[in-house]
CSV table of C-alpha atoms and ligand atoms in Angstrom, one decimal:
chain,number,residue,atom,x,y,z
A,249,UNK,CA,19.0,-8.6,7.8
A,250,UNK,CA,17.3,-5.6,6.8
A,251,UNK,CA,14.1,-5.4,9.2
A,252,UNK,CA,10.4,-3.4,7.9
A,253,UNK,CA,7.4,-2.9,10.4
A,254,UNK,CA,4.3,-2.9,8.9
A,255,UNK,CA,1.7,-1.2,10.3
A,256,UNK,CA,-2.0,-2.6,9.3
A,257,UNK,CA,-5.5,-4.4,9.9
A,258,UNK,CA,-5.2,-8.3,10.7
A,259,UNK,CA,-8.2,-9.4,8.5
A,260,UNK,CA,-8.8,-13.0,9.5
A,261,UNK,CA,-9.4,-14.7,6.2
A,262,UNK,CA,-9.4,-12.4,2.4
A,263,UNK,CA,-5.6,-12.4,1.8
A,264,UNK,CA,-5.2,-8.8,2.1
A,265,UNK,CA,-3.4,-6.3,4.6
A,266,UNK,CA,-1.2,-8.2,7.0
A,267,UNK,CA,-1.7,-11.7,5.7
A,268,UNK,CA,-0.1,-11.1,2.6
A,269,UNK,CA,2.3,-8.4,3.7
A,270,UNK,CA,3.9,-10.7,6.4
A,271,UNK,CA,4.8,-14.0,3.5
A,272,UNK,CA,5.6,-11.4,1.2
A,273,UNK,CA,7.9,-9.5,2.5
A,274,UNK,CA,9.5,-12.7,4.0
A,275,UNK,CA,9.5,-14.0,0.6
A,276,UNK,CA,11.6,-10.9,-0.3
A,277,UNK,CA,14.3,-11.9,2.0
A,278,UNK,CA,13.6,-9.1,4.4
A,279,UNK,CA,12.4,-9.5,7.9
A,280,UNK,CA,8.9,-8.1,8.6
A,281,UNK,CA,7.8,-6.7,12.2
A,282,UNK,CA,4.1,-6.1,12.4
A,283,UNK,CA,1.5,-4.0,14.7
A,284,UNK,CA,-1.6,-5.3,14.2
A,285,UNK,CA,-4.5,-2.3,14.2
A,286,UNK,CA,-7.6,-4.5,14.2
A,287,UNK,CA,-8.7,-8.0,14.2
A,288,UNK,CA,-11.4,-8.7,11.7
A,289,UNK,CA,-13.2,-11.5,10.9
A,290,UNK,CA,-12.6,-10.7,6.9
A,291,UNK,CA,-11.8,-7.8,5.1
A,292,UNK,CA,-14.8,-5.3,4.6
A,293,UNK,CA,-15.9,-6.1,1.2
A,294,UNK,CA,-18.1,-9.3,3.4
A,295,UNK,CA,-20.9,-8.4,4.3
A,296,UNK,CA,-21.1,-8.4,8.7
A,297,UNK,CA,-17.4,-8.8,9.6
A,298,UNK,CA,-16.5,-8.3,12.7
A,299,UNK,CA,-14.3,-5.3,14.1
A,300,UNK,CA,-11.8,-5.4,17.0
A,301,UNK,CA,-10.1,-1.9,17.5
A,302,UNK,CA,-6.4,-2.4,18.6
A,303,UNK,CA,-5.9,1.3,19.3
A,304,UNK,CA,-4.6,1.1,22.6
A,305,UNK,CA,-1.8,-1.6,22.0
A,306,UNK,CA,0.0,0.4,19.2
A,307,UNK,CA,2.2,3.3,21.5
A,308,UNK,CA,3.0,0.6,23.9
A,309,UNK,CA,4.3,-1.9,21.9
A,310,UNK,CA,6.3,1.2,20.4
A,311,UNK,CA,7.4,2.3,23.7
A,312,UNK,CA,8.8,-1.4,24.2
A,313,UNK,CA,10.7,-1.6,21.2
A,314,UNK,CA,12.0,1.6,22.2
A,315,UNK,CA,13.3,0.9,25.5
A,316,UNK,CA,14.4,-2.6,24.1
A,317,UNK,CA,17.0,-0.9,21.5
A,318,UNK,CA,14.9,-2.3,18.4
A,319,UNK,CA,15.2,0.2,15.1
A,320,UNK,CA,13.6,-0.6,11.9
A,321,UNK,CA,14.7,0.2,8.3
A,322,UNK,CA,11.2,0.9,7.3
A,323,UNK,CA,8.1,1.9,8.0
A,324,UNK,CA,5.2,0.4,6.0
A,325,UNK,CA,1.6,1.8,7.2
A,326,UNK,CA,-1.6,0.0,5.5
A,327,UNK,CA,-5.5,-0.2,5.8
A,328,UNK,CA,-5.9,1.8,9.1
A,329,UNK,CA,-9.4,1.0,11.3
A,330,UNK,CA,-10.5,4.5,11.9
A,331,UNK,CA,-9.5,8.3,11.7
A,332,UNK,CA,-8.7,8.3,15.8
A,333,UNK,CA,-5.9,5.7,14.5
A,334,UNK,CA,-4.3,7.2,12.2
A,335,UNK,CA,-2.9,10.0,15.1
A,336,UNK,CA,-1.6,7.0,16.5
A,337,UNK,CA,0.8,5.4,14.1
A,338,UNK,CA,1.8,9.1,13.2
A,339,UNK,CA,3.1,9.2,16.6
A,340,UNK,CA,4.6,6.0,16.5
A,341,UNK,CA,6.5,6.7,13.9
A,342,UNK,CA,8.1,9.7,15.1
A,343,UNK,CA,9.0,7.8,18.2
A,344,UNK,CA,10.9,5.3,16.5
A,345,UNK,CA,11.8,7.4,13.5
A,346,UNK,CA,15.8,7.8,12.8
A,347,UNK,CA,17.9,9.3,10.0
A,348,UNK,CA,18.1,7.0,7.9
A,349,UNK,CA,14.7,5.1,7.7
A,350,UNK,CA,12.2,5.0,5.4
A,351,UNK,CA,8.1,5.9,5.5
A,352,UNK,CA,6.4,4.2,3.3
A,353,UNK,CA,2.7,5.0,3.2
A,354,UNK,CA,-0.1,3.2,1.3
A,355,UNK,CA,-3.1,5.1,1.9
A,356,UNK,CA,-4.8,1.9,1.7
A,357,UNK,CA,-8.8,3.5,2.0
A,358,UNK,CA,-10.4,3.4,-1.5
A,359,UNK,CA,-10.6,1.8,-5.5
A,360,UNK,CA,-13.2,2.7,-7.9
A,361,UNK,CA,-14.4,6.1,-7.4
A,362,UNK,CA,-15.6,4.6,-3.8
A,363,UNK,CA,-14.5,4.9,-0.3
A,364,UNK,CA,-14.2,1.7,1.8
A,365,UNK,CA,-17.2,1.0,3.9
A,366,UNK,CA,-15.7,1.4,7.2
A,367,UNK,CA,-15.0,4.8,6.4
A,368,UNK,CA,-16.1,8.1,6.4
A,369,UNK,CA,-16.0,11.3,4.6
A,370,UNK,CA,-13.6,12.9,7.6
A,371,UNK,CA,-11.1,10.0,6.7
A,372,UNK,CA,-8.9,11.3,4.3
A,373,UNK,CA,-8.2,14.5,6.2
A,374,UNK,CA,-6.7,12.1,8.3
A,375,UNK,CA,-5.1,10.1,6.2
A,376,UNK,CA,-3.6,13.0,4.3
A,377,UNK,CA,-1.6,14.0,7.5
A,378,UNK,CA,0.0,10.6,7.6
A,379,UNK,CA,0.5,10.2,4.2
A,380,UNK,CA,2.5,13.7,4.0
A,381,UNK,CA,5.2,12.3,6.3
A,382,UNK,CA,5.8,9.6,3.5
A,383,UNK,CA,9.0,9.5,1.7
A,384,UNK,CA,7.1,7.3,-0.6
A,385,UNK,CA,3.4,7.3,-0.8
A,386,UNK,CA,1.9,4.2,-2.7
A,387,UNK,CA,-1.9,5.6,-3.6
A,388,UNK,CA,-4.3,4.1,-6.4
A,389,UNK,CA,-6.1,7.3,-8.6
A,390,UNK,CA,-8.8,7.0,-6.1
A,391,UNK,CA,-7.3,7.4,-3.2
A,392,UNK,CA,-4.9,9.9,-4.5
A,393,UNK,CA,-8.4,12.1,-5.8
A,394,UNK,CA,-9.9,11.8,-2.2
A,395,UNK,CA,-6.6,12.4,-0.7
A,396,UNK,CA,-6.4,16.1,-2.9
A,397,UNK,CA,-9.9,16.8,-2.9
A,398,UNK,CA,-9.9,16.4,-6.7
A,399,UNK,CA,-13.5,14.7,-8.3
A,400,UNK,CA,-12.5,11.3,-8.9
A,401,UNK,CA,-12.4,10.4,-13.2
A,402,UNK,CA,-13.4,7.5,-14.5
A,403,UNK,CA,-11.0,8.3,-17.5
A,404,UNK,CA,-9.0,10.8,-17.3
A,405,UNK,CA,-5.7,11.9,-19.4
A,406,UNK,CA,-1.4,11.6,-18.3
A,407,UNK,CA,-1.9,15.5,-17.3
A,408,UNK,CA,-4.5,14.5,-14.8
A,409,UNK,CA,-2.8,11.9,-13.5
A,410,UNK,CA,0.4,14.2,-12.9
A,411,UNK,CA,-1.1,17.0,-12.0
A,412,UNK,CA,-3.1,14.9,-8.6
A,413,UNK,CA,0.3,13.1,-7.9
A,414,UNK,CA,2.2,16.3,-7.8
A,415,UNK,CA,-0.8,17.7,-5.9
A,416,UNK,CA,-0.2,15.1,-3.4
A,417,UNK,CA,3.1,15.5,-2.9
A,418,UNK,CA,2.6,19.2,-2.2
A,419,UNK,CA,1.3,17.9,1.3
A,420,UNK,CA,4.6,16.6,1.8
A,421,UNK,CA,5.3,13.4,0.6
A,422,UNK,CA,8.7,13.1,-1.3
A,423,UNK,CA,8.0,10.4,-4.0
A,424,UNK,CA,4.3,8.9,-4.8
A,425,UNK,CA,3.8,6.0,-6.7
A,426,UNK,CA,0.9,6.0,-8.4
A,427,UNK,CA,-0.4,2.4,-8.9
A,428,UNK,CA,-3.0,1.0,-11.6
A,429,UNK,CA,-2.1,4.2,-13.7
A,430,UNK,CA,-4.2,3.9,-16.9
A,431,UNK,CA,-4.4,6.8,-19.6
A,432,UNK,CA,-4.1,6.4,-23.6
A,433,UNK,CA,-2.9,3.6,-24.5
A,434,UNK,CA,-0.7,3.5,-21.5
A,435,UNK,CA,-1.1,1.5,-18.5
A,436,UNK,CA,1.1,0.8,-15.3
A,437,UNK,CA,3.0,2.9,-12.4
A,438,UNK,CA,3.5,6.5,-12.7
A,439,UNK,CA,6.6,7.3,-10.0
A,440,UNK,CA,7.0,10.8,-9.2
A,441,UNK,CA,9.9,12.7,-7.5
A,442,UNK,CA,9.5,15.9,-5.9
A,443,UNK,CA,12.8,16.5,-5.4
A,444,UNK,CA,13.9,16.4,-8.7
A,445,UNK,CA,10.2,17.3,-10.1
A,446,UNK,CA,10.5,14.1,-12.3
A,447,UNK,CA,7.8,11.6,-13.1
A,448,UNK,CA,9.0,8.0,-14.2
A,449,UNK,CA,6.3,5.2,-15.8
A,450,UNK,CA,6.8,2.1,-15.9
A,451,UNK,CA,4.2,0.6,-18.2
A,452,UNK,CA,3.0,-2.9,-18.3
A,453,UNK,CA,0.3,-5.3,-20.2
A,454,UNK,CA,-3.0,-4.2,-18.4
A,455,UNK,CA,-5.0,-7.4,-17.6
A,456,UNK,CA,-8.2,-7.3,-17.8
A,457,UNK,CA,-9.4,-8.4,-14.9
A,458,UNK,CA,-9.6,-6.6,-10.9
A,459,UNK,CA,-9.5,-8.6,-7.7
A,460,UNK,CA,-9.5,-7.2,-4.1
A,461,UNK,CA,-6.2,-7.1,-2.3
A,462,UNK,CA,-3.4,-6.4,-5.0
A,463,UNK,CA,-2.8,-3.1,-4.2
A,464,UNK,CA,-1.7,-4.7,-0.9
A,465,UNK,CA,0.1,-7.1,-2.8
A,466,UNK,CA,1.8,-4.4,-4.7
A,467,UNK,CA,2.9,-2.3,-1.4
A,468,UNK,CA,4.4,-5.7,0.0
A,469,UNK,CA,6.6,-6.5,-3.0
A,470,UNK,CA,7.4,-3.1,-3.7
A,471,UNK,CA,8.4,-2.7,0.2
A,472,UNK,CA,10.4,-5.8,0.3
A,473,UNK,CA,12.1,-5.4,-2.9
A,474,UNK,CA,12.9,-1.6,-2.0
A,475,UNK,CA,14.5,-1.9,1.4
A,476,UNK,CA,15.9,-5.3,0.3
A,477,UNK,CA,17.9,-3.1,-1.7
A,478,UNK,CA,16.6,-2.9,-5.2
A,479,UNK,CA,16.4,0.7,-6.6
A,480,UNK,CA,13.3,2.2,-6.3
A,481,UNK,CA,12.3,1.7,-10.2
A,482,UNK,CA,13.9,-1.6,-10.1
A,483,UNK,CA,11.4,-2.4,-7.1
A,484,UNK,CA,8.3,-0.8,-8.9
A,485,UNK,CA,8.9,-3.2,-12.0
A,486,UNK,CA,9.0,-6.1,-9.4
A,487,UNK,CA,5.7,-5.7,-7.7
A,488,UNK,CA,4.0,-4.8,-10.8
A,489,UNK,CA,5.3,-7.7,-12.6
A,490,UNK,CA,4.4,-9.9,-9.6
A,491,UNK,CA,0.8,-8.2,-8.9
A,492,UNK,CA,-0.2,-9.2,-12.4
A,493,UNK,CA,1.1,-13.1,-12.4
A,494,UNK,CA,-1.3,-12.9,-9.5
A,495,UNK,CA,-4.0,-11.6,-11.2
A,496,UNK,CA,-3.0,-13.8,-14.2
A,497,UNK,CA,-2.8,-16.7,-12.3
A,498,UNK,CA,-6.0,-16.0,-10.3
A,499,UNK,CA,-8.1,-15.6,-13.5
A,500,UNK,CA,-6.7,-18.9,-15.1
A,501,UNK,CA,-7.6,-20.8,-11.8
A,502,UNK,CA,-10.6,-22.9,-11.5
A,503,UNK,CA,-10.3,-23.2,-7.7
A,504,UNK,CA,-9.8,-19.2,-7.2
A,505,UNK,CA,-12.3,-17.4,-4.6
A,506,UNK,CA,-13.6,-13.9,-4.9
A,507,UNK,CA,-12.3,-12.3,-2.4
A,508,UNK,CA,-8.5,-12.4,-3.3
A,509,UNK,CA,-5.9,-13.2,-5.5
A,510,UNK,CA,-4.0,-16.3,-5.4
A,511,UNK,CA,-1.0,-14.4,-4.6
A,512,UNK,CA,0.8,-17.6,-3.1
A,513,UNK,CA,1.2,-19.7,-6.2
A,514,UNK,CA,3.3,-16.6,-7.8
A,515,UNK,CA,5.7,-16.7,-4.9
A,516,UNK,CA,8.7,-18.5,-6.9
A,517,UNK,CA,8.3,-15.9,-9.4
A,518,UNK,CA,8.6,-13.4,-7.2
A,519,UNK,CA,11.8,-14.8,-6.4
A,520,UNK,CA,13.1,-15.4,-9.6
A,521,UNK,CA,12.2,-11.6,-10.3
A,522,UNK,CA,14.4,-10.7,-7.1
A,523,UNK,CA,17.3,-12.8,-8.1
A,524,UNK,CA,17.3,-11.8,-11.6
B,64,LIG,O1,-6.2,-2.8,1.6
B,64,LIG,C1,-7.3,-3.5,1.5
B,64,LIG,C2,-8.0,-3.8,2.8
B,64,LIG,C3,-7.3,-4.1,4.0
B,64,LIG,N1,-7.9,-4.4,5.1
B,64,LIG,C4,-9.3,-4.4,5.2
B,64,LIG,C5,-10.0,-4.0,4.1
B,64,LIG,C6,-9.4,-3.8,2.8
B,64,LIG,C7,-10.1,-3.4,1.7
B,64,LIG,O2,-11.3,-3.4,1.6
B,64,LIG,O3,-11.4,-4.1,4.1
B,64,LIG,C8,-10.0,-4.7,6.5
């Protein structure tokens, strides 16, 4: 069985970061590893959550996995706690890094013009190092603005949208996926190779509707269905296709809460999407 480890926050309750990575990816028929980077209470859009730091567990339980003969077919990185952490999982990764594995980096730190509260304006410095060891880099136009130093746009044109995700990949990264891509009358994922220097969209409905958490949910379909073996345009039109019936299905809900999507009721079609 193909095996990912994914490398993120453990927020308590608010369906986001590692618990919807972890039935996701399961769901995708791939087996997911994790290192948890924090415990919180809930993700940071509550107000007073709480905050434990799980810096110093993350090169150990590296080391272990090390000595123990354990290699990994991905890496998937996610919301990361602080700056000091972010050195941290770069290192990790180039301990267990081999040939053939794949980084895949969402630079899970922004949406909406606005950084995440926990954060500061030194973050994406950080972040920036990390995401430039991606062979894929899954950013939304927000991150990938802060991530460039480019002013964030409200709207903004195809042009722009190419010209920040080739920006990006300058850094390093060899393909960034550009997620909740939205210019014209065009709406979707905007895929960019660097090396071929070819862009790839795949366009879909645009729902009109935004709930916290579905770029996580995104990076955990689009993880699973990659290393599960899908090609990588393949496993774009997956998680795209799966994010919305979320959102879809969240909106239509009586019962939904605000503070994520009801990701688990979409889970057969998920699977149907995989098998089909
Ligand atoms: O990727 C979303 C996310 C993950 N983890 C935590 C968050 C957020 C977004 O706000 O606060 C703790």
């Amino acid at each position: 069985m193909k095996r990912i480890v994914t490398i993120q926050d453990i927020s308590c309750l608010g369906k986001c970061s590692l618990t919807v990575a972890l039935p996701i990816i399961s769901a995708t028929g791939v087996e997911a590893a994790i290192i948890p980077t924090a415990v919180l209470s809930t993700h940071t859009m509550f107000k007073n959550f709480t905050c434990k730091d799980l810096d110093d567990q993350i090169l150990p339980i590296a080391e272990h996995w090390k000595n123990e003969g354990i290699t990994f077919d991905a890496f998937y990185t996610g919301y990361l706690a602080s700056a000091e952490q972010i050195g941290k999982v770069k290192k990790l990764i180039s301990d267990l890094k081999t040939d053939g594995n794949l980084v895949i980096i969402d630079p899970a730190m922004a949406d909406n013009g606005k950084m995440y509260p926990a954060f500061d304006e030194n973050f994406p410095r950080e972040m920036l190092k990390l995401t430039s060891v991606a062979d894929i880099a899954l950013p939304n136009i927000t991150e990938a603005c802060y991530l460039t130093d480019t002013p964030y746009r409200e709207e903004y044109d195809e042009d722009f949208a190419k010209e920040v995700v080739r920006k990006l990949s300058s850094f390093g990264a060899k393909k960034v996926v550009l997620t909740g891509a939205s210019f014209g009358d065009k709406y979707g994922v905007l895929l960019y190779d660097s090396e071929k220097d070819d862009f790839y969209m795949y366009e879909q409905e645009k729902i009109d509707a935004a709930f916290h958490g579905t770029g996580d949910i995104f990076s955990s379909a689009f993880t699973g269905a990659l290393v599960g073996g899908k090609p990588i345009e393949k496993a774009i039109e997956i998680a795209a296709e799966y994010t919305a019936e979320c959102i879809r299905i969240t909106k239509n809900s009586p019962d939904s809460n605000w503070y994520g999507v009801d990701f688990e009721r979409a889970i057969p079609y998920l699977v149907e999407k995989l098998n089909g």
